[in-house]
Amino acid sequence: MTAVVVLDSVTKLQADHRSAVVIAASHGGAYSGYLAASAGIAAIILNNAGIGKDASGVAALGYLQAYGVAAAAVDHFSARIGDGADMMDNGLISHANACALQHGCEPGMRVSQAARLLATLSLAPAQPPTAINESRHALEAGAPVAIIGIDSVSLLSPDDKGALVVTASHGGLLASSGSDSVDVPVRVISFHDAGGGKDDAGYGRLPSLARRGIAAVTVSADSARIGDASSCYHDGVISRANEPAQKLGVKPGQTLKSFYAALRVDS
């Protein structure tokens, strides 16, 4: 029987997860699919992250279909994003690619049932994928304050100290560690709210960062593509802000771009 691996994030995939069936509580954006294929997994179930703009929250499913990998996503109201154990115990499949459907993994199925089913099958590991360039770049360069775009919070750099940062990661904490993954004292940081979801998990980093005095906001799933920092910056509408961000004058419903523009002027 194939091994079943449960992770809070697809970024935690290791070499020994090759050929496994993976339950990963990351969003189902295209880059998550790329990481899964790069790790040579046989099947994966992700969080649909509210589906969101351009169905970006389930883009990994189509991406992995091209590599013959069974991939599915859970309803974000059935299980907390960032919490692999909750996905395994309580998640309900909302979307499945053709390969997953062919192997019996269907919408409405419990994740635990789908995992058991996939683990009994002889599934080939993913072939090495064409690279997706998850990027970090200056969305607005130069003085007085740079605005840095990163498609994943894992790309934070010590050089981002004091910067305005736009990350296209979901706003949920990683359940096993309780980490908000922000280890650099940025001035303000934004996340994608992944539709909020079960227990408002998509906003979970905000109070954690507030306790550390770091201003943070989320942009709504319907306004911007998850996994795409450029979309979050240019299209994103703020859905929630923590107390340090509120003190900077942000208002829910304001565009992220206008909020950051005002902060640059005030610097």
Short mmCIF file of C-alpha atoms in Angstrom, two decimals:
data_model
loop_
_atom_site.label_atom_id
_atom_site.label_comp_id
_atom_site.label_asym_id
_atom_site.label_seq_id
_atom_site.Cartn_x
_atom_site.Cartn_y
_atom_site.Cartn_z
CA MET A 1 0.00 0.00 0.00
CA THR A 2 1.21 3.52 -0.84
CA ALA A 3 2.18 5.74 2.08
CA VAL A 4 -0.22 8.55 3.05
CA VAL A 5 1.51 11.72 4.27
CA VAL A 6 -0.33 14.51 6.07
CA LEU A 7 1.26 17.99 6.00
CA ASP A 8 0.24 21.50 7.00
CA SER A 9 1.98 22.89 3.93
CA VAL A 10 3.12 21.60 0.56
CA THR A 11 6.38 23.46 1.21
CA LYS A 12 7.17 20.73 3.76
CA LEU A 13 7.46 17.99 1.11
CA GLN A 14 10.69 16.01 1.43
CA ALA A 15 12.61 13.57 -0.78
CA ASP A 16 11.22 10.60 1.14
CA HIS A 17 7.66 11.65 0.22
CA ARG A 18 8.25 10.59 -3.38
CA SER A 19 5.44 8.34 -4.71
CA ALA A 20 3.27 9.08 -1.64
CA VAL A 21 -0.36 10.13 -1.46
CA VAL A 22 -0.16 13.57 0.18
CA ILE A 23 -2.78 15.48 2.14
CA ALA A 24 -1.39 19.03 2.27
CA ALA A 25 -3.33 21.95 3.75
CA SER A 26 -1.85 24.51 1.36
CA HIS A 27 -3.97 26.39 -1.16
CA GLY A 28 -4.57 24.64 -4.46
CA GLY A 29 -2.87 27.29 -6.58
CA ALA A 30 -0.63 26.45 -9.51
CA TYR A 31 2.60 26.77 -7.57
CA SER A 32 1.42 24.19 -5.06
CA GLY A 33 0.93 21.86 -8.01
CA TYR A 34 4.44 22.60 -9.20
CA LEU A 35 5.90 21.78 -5.77
CA ALA A 36 3.92 18.54 -5.68
CA ALA A 37 5.13 17.48 -9.11
CA SER A 38 8.70 18.48 -8.26
CA ALA A 39 8.58 16.17 -5.24
CA GLY A 40 7.45 13.25 -7.40
CA ILE A 41 4.32 12.52 -5.38
CA ALA A 42 1.68 10.16 -6.76
CA ALA A 43 -1.48 12.02 -5.66
CA ILE A 44 -2.34 15.08 -3.61
CA ILE A 45 -5.31 16.70 -1.91
CA LEU A 46 -5.13 20.45 -1.22
CA ASN A 47 -7.47 23.19 0.11
CA ASN A 48 -9.60 25.03 -2.45
CA ALA A 49 -8.87 28.35 -0.70
CA GLY A 50 -12.30 29.73 -1.48
CA ILE A 51 -11.73 28.99 -5.20
CA GLY A 52 -11.50 32.73 -5.77
CA LYS A 53 -10.60 34.89 -8.71
CA ASP A 54 -10.07 32.93 -11.95
CA ALA A 55 -10.51 29.71 -9.92
CA SER A 56 -6.91 30.22 -8.77
CA GLY A 57 -7.57 28.23 -5.59
CA VAL A 58 -7.86 25.01 -7.60
CA ALA A 59 -5.41 25.75 -10.42
CA ALA A 60 -3.07 22.99 -9.22
CA LEU A 61 -5.59 20.36 -10.30
CA GLY A 62 -5.36 21.21 -13.99
CA TYR A 63 -1.61 21.69 -13.73
CA LEU A 64 -1.13 18.23 -12.21
CA GLN A 65 -3.52 16.61 -14.68
CA ALA A 66 -0.97 17.39 -17.39
CA TYR A 67 1.54 15.27 -15.44
CA GLY A 68 -0.89 12.42 -14.84
CA VAL A 69 -1.17 13.11 -11.13
CA ALA A 70 -4.45 12.58 -9.30
CA ALA A 71 -5.26 15.84 -7.53
CA ALA A 72 -8.25 17.08 -5.57
CA ALA A 73 -9.21 19.98 -3.34
CA VAL A 74 -11.36 20.22 -0.23
CA ASP A 75 -14.13 22.66 0.52
CA HIS A 76 -12.49 25.45 2.55
CA PHE A 77 -15.48 25.46 4.92
CA SER A 78 -15.03 21.75 5.68
CA ALA A 79 -11.42 21.96 6.90
CA ARG A 80 -9.03 24.67 8.05
CA ILE A 81 -6.39 25.82 5.60
CA GLY A 82 -2.94 25.26 7.10
CA ASP A 83 -4.18 22.30 9.18
CA GLY A 84 -3.43 18.96 7.57
CA ALA A 85 -4.90 16.91 10.41
CA ASP A 86 -8.22 18.76 10.16
CA MET A 87 -8.26 18.19 6.41
CA MET A 88 -7.68 14.47 6.92
CA ASP A 89 -10.29 14.15 9.68
CA ASN A 90 -13.01 16.49 8.42
CA GLY A 91 -12.31 17.58 4.85
CA LEU A 92 -14.84 17.03 2.08
CA ILE A 93 -13.70 16.94 -1.55
CA SER A 94 -15.06 19.83 -3.61
CA HIS A 95 -13.03 19.44 -6.82
CA ALA A 96 -11.10 16.63 -8.49
CA ASN A 97 -9.14 16.48 -11.72
CA ALA A 98 -9.84 13.87 -14.38
CA CYS A 99 -7.12 11.56 -13.12
CA ALA A 100 -8.53 11.63 -9.58
CA LEU A 101 -12.05 11.04 -10.89
CA GLN A 102 -10.80 8.11 -12.94
CA HIS A 103 -9.42 6.59 -9.75
CA GLY A 104 -12.67 7.03 -7.83
CA CYS A 105 -11.99 10.27 -5.96
CA GLU A 106 -15.17 12.32 -6.27
CA PRO A 107 -16.67 15.60 -4.98
CA GLY A 108 -18.52 15.03 -1.72
CA MET A 109 -16.17 12.23 -0.61
CA ARG A 110 -14.44 12.51 2.75
CA VAL A 111 -10.70 13.11 2.51
CA SER A 112 -10.01 10.12 4.77
CA GLN A 113 -11.94 7.87 2.36
CA ALA A 114 -10.22 9.36 -0.70
CA ALA A 115 -6.79 8.89 0.90
CA ARG A 116 -7.50 5.23 1.67
CA LEU A 117 -8.71 4.67 -1.87
CA LEU A 118 -5.74 6.34 -3.53
CA ALA A 119 -3.29 4.53 -1.26
CA THR A 120 -4.52 1.15 -2.55
CA LEU A 121 -3.84 2.05 -6.18
CA SER A 122 -0.64 1.66 -8.15
CA LEU A 123 -0.04 5.29 -9.02
CA ALA A 124 3.02 6.51 -10.90
CA PRO A 125 4.98 9.40 -9.37
CA ALA A 126 4.88 12.73 -11.14
CA GLN A 127 7.39 13.38 -13.88
CA PRO A 128 9.79 16.32 -13.36
CA PRO A 129 7.76 19.42 -14.25
CA THR A 130 8.55 22.42 -16.36
CA ALA A 131 9.66 25.08 -13.91
CA ILE A 132 7.23 27.66 -12.61
CA ASN A 133 9.15 30.71 -11.53
CA GLU A 134 7.73 31.60 -8.14
CA SER A 135 9.10 35.06 -7.91
CA ARG A 136 9.96 37.95 -5.68
CA HIS A 137 10.24 41.36 -7.24
CA ALA A 138 9.85 45.04 -6.51
CA LEU A 139 6.26 46.01 -7.28
CA GLU A 140 7.19 49.62 -6.64
CA ALA A 141 10.92 50.30 -6.51
CA GLY A 142 13.00 53.07 -5.03
CA ALA A 143 12.63 55.57 -2.25
CA PRO A 144 11.12 56.17 0.15
CA VAL A 145 9.96 52.57 0.76
CA ALA A 146 10.05 49.63 -1.62
CA ILE A 147 6.97 47.45 -2.11
CA ILE A 148 8.12 43.85 -2.44
CA GLY A 149 5.98 41.17 -4.03
CA ILE A 150 6.54 37.53 -3.13
CA ASP A 151 4.36 34.70 -4.37
CA SER A 152 5.02 32.77 -1.15
CA VAL A 153 5.83 33.95 2.36
CA SER A 154 8.70 31.44 2.27
CA LEU A 155 10.52 33.93 0.01
CA LEU A 156 10.84 36.57 2.73
CA SER A 157 14.41 37.84 2.92
CA PRO A 158 16.33 39.66 5.67
CA ASP A 159 16.60 42.49 3.13
CA ASP A 160 12.83 42.99 3.50
CA LYS A 161 13.24 44.51 6.97
CA GLY A 162 11.08 47.64 7.13
CA ALA A 163 9.55 47.03 3.69
CA LEU A 164 5.94 46.92 2.57
CA VAL A 165 5.47 43.30 1.52
CA VAL A 166 2.76 41.70 -0.61
CA THR A 167 2.64 37.93 -0.25
CA ALA A 168 0.23 35.72 -2.14
CA SER A 169 0.29 32.99 0.52
CA HIS A 170 -2.88 32.25 2.45
CA GLY A 171 -3.36 34.04 5.75
CA GLY A 172 -3.64 30.91 7.89
CA LEU A 173 -1.28 29.70 10.60
CA LEU A 174 0.44 26.34 10.24
CA ALA A 175 -1.42 24.22 12.76
CA SER A 176 1.37 21.96 13.99
CA SER A 177 3.81 24.78 14.72
CA GLY A 178 1.46 27.73 15.20
CA SER A 179 3.89 29.68 13.03
CA ASP A 180 2.92 32.79 11.08
CA SER A 181 6.11 32.29 9.00
CA VAL A 182 7.09 35.97 9.18
CA ASP A 183 10.61 35.97 10.60
CA VAL A 184 11.58 39.42 9.29
CA PRO A 185 10.40 42.68 10.94
CA VAL A 186 8.61 44.09 7.90
CA ARG A 187 6.64 47.32 8.16
CA VAL A 188 3.41 45.85 6.75
CA ILE A 189 2.64 42.51 5.14
CA SER A 190 -0.41 41.29 3.24
CA PHE A 191 -1.83 37.82 2.67
CA HIS A 192 -4.65 36.26 0.64
CA ASP A 193 -7.62 35.37 2.85
CA ALA A 194 -8.36 32.06 1.05
CA GLY A 195 -12.06 32.81 1.43
CA GLY A 196 -11.81 32.85 5.23
CA GLY A 197 -13.09 29.31 5.48
CA LYS A 198 -13.65 27.10 8.49
CA ASP A 199 -13.13 28.92 11.79
CA ASP A 200 -11.91 31.96 9.81
CA ALA A 201 -8.64 30.08 9.36
CA GLY A 202 -7.68 32.22 6.37
CA TYR A 203 -7.17 35.19 8.70
CA GLY A 204 -5.22 33.29 11.36
CA ARG A 205 -1.87 35.04 10.90
CA LEU A 206 -3.30 38.49 11.63
CA PRO A 207 -3.68 38.23 15.43
CA SER A 208 -0.39 36.36 15.70
CA LEU A 209 1.39 39.19 13.90
CA ALA A 210 -0.49 41.81 15.92
CA ARG A 211 0.93 40.33 19.12
CA ARG A 212 4.37 40.96 17.66
CA GLY A 213 3.49 44.52 16.62
CA ILE A 214 3.56 43.75 12.88
CA ALA A 215 0.83 45.33 10.76
CA ALA A 216 -0.89 42.81 8.52
CA VAL A 217 -3.91 42.64 6.23
CA THR A 218 -5.62 40.12 3.98
CA VAL A 219 -7.08 40.62 0.51
CA SER A 220 -10.30 38.88 -0.47
CA ALA A 221 -10.31 35.68 -2.49
CA ASP A 222 -12.76 37.09 -5.01
CA SER A 223 -10.57 40.12 -5.72
CA ALA A 224 -7.16 38.56 -6.39
CA ARG A 225 -5.50 35.32 -7.44
CA ILE A 226 -3.94 33.30 -4.64
CA GLY A 227 -0.29 32.48 -5.33
CA ASP A 228 0.11 35.61 -7.49
CA ALA A 229 1.59 38.59 -5.65
CA SER A 230 1.16 40.89 -8.62
CA SER A 231 -2.59 40.17 -8.70
CA CYS A 232 -2.84 40.62 -4.92
CA TYR A 233 -1.19 44.04 -5.22
CA HIS A 234 -2.88 45.36 -8.35
CA ASP A 235 -6.32 43.75 -7.87
CA GLY A 236 -6.56 42.98 -4.17
CA VAL A 237 -9.28 44.48 -1.96
CA ILE A 238 -8.60 44.41 1.77
CA SER A 239 -10.92 42.08 3.64
CA ARG A 240 -9.47 42.27 7.15
CA ALA A 241 -6.74 44.14 9.04
CA ASN A 242 -5.11 43.57 12.41
CA GLU A 243 -4.85 46.28 15.06
CA PRO A 244 -1.40 47.60 14.08
CA ALA A 245 -2.63 47.94 10.48
CA GLN A 246 -5.81 49.69 11.62
CA LYS A 247 -3.66 52.24 13.44
CA LEU A 248 -2.04 52.99 10.08
CA GLY A 249 -5.45 54.00 8.75
CA VAL A 250 -6.43 51.00 6.63
CA LYS A 251 -10.11 50.37 5.98
CA PRO A 252 -11.69 47.08 4.86
CA GLY A 253 -12.88 47.54 1.28
CA GLN A 254 -9.88 49.70 0.43
CA THR A 255 -7.59 48.45 -2.31
CA LEU A 256 -4.26 47.13 -1.13
CA LYS A 257 -2.51 49.29 -3.72
CA SER A 258 -4.07 52.50 -2.39
CA PHE A 259 -3.24 51.57 1.23
CA TYR A 260 0.41 50.94 0.39
CA ALA A 261 0.58 54.10 -1.75
CA ALA A 262 -0.58 56.17 1.23
CA LEU A 263 2.04 54.56 3.46
CA ARG A 264 4.78 55.38 0.96
CA VAL A 265 3.72 59.04 0.94
CA ASP A 266 3.70 59.15 4.75
CA SER A 267 7.16 57.60 5.04
#
